[in-house]
Coordinates of C-alpha atoms in Angstrom, one line a residue:
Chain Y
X1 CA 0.0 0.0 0.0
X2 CA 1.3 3.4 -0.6
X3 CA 0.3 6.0 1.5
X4 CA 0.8 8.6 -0.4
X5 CA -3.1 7.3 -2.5
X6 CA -4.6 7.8 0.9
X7 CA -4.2 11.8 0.9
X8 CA -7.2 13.4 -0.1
X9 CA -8.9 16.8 0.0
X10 CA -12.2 16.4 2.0
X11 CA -15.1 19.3 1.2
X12 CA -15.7 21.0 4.1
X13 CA -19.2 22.4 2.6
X14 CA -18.5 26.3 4.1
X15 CA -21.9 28.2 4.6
X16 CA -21.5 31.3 2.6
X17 CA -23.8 34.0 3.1
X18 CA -24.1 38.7 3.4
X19 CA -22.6 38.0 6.4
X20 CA -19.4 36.1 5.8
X21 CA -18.5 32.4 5.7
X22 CA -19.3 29.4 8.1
X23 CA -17.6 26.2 8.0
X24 CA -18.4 23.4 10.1
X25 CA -16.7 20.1 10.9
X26 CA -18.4 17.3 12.7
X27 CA -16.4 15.2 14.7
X28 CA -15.9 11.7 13.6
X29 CA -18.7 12.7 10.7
X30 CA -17.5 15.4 8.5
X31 CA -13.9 13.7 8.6
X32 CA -12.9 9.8 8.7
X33 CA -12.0 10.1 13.0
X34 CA -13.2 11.7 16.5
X35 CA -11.0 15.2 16.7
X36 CA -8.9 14.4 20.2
X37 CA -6.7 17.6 19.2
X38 CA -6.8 20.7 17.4
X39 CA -4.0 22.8 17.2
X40 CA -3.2 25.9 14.9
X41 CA -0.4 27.6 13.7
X42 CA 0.2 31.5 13.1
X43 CA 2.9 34.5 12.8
X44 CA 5.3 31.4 11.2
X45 CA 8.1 33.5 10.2
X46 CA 10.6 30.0 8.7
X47 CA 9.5 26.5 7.8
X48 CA 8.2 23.9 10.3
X49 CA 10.9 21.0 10.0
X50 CA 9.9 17.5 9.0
X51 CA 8.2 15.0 11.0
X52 CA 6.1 12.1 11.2
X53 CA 3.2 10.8 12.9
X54 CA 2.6 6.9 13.8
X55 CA -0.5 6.4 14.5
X56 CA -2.0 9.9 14.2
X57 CA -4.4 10.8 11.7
X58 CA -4.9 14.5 10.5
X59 CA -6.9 17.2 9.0
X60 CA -5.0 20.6 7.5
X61 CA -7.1 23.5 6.8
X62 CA -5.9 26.8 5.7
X63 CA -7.5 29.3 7.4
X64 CA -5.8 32.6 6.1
X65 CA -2.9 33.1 3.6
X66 CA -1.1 29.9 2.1
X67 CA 1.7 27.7 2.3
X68 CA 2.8 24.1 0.6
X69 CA 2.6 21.3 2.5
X70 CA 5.1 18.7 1.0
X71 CA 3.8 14.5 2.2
X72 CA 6.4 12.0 1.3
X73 CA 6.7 7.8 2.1
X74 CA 10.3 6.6 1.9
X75 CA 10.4 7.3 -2.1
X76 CA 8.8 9.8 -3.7
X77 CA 7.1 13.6 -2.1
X78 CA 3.9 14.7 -3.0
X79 CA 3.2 18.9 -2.5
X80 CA 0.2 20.7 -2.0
X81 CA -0.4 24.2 -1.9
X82 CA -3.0 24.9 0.4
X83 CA -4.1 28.4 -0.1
X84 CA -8.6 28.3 0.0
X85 CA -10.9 27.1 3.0
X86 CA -13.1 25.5 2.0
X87 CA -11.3 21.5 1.6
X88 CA -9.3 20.4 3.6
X89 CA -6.2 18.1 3.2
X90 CA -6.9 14.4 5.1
X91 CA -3.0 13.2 6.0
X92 CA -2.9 9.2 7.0
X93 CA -0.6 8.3 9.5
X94 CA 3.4 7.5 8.9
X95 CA 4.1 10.3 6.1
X96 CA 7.1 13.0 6.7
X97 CA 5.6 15.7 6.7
X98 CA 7.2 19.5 6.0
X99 CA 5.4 22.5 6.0
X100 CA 6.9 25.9 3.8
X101 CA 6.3 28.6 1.8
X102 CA 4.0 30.5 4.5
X103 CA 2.7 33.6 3.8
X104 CA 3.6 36.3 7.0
X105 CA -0.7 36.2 6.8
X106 CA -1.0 32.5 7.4
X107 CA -3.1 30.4 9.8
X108 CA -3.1 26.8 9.9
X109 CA -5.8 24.3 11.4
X110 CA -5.4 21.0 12.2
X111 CA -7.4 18.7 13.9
X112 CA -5.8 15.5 15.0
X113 CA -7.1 11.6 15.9
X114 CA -4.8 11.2 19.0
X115 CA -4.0 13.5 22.2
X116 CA -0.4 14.5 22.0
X117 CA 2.2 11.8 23.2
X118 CA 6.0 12.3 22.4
X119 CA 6.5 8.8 21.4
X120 CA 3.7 9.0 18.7
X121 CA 5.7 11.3 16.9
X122 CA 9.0 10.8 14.6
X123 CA 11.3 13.8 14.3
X124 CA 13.6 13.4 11.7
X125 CA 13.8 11.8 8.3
X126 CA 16.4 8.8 10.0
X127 CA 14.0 7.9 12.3
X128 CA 11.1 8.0 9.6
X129 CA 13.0 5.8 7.7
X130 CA 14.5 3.5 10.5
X131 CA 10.6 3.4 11.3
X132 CA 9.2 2.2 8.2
X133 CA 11.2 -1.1 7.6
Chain X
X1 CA -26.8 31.1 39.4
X2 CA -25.8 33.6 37.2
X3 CA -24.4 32.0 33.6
X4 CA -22.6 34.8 32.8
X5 CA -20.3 34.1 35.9
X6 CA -19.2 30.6 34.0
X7 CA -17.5 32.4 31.4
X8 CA -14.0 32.3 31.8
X9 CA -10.8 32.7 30.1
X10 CA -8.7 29.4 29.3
X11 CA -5.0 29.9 28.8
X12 CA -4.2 28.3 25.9
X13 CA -0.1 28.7 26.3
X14 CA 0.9 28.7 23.1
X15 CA 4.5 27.4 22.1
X16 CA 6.1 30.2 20.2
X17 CA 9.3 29.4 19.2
X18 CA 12.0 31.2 16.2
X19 CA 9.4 29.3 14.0
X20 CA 6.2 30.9 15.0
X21 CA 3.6 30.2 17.4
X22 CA 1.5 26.8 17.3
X23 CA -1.4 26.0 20.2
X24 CA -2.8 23.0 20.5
X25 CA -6.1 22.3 22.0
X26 CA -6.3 18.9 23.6
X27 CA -10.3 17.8 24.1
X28 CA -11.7 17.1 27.2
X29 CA -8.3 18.1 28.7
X30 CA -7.4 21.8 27.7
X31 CA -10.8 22.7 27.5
X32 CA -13.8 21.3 30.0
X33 CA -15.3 19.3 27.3
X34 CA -15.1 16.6 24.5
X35 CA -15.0 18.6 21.2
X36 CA -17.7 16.8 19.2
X37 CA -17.4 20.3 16.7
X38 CA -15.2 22.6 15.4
X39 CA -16.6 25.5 13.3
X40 CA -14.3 29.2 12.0
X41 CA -15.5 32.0 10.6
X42 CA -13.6 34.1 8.5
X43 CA -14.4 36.8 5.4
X44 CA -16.9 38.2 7.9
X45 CA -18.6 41.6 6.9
X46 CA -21.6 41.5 9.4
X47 CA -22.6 41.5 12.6
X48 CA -23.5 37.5 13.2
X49 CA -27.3 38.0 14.8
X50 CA -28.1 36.9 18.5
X51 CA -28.2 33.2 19.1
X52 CA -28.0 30.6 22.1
X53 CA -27.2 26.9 22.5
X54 CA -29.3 25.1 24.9
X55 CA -27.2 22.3 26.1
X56 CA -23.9 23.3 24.2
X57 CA -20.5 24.5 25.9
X58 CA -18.2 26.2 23.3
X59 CA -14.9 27.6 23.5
X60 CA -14.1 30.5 21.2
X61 CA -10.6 31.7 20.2
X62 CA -9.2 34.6 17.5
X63 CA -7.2 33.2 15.3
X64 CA -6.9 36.8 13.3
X65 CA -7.9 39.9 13.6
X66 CA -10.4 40.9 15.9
X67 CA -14.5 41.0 17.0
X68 CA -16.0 41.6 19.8
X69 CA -18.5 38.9 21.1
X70 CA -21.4 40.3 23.6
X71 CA -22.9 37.6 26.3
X72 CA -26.4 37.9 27.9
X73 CA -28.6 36.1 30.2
X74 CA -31.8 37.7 30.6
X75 CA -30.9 40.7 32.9
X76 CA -27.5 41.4 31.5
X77 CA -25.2 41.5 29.0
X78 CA -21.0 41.2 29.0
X79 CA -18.9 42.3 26.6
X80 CA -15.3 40.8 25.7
X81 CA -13.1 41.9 22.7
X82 CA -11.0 39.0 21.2
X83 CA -7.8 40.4 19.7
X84 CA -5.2 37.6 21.1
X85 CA -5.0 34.0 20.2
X86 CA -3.1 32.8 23.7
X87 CA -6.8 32.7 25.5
X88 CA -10.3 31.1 24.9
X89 CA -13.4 32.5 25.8
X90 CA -15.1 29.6 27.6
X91 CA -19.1 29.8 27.0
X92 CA -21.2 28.2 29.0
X93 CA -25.0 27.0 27.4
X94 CA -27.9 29.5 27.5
X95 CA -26.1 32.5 26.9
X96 CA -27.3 34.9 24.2
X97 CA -24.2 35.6 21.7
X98 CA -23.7 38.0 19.6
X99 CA -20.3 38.6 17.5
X100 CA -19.8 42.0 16.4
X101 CA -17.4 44.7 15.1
X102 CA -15.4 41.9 13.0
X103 CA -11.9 43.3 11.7
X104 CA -11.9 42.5 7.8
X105 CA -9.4 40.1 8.7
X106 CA -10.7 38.3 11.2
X107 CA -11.1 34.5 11.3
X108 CA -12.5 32.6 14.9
X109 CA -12.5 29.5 16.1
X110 CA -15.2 27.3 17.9
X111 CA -14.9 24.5 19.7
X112 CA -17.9 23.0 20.5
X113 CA -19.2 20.3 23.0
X114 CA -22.4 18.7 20.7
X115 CA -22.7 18.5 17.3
X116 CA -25.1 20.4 15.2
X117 CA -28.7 19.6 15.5
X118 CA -30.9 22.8 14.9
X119 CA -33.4 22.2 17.9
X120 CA -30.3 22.5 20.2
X121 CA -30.4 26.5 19.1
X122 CA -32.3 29.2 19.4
X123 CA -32.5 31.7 17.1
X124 CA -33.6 35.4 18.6
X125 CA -33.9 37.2 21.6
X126 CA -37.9 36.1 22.1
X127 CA -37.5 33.0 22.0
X128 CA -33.9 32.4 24.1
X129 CA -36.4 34.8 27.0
X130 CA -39.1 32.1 26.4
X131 CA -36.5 28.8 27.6
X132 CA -34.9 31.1 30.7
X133 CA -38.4 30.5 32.1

């Protein structure tokens, strides 16, 4: 299996109306797991470093400005440029993940499967790699 | 008991670091309550008219910009101005809301305790006066 298929932009469905936009995510309904934590970025002046997750799945939503967010396995690296509101980018566990390219304006959401825990998480690309044999 | 005493900043302590600043939100933990929904706002260019939530608890956070979110229960009415994304405003139910005076760049978070079923809401002033009784 590569893991790399199972990235996929969800359609968050935003609620536009005169007075702005809504968008709305239902736990374990609007996205394939039960939100255990949300966590969001801002005022990200140099590029979040590469990391893994091994048993975490994810959610990114852009909420403001853009940036490229670059998934790779142990062969090949798939980018994305996230820059609208209204998807948003499902992330499987055990892919290397680096985030770049923000704009000073950028906001990042992401809403997580699994509380934090040091020891769920891989912090460089030896380790990743060490990890997936 | 008066509701409006239940509302509370929640220190979110943000880790800001020579990257930028990332918060993370664990559920049930951080915050007093399981998220079961997260909603944001953003492109906002009107007042978002008076509602409550019978049985839901929300937490709401700035992400960008800023508003100003008034609180009532049926004698009184609470004013807070959100223009820093280290804190939450923790709502309990039955409060009237009402989200005002939006920067154009404003985007805000919710957390929320339920999911979305429309009979858990009430929709204007009448009516929220009505279910205090």
């Amino acid at each position: 299996m590569n893991r790399l298929d199972l990235v996929r932009w969800i359609d968050l469905h935003p609620v536009v109306d005169d007075r702005g936009s809504l968008t709305a995510i239902e736990s374990g309904q609007s996205i394939p797991f039960e939100i255990k934590r949300v966590y969001f970025l801002h005022d990200i002046v140099a590029d979040r470093a590469g990391h893994a997750h091994r048993d975490t799945q994810q959610v990114i939503i852009r909420l403001a400005g853009n940036f490229v967010i670059s998934l790779s396995n142990e062969f090949e690296t798939t980018s994305y440029e996230l820059n609208r509101s209204d998807k948003g980018l499902y992330l499987p566990p055990m892919l290397f993940i680096r985030l770049t390219k923000f704009s000073p304006d950028a906001v990042t959401l992401v809403l997580a499967s699994t509380h934090y825990d040091k020891s769920r998480s891989i912090r460089s690309w030896a380790e990743y790699i060490e990890a997936t044999r």
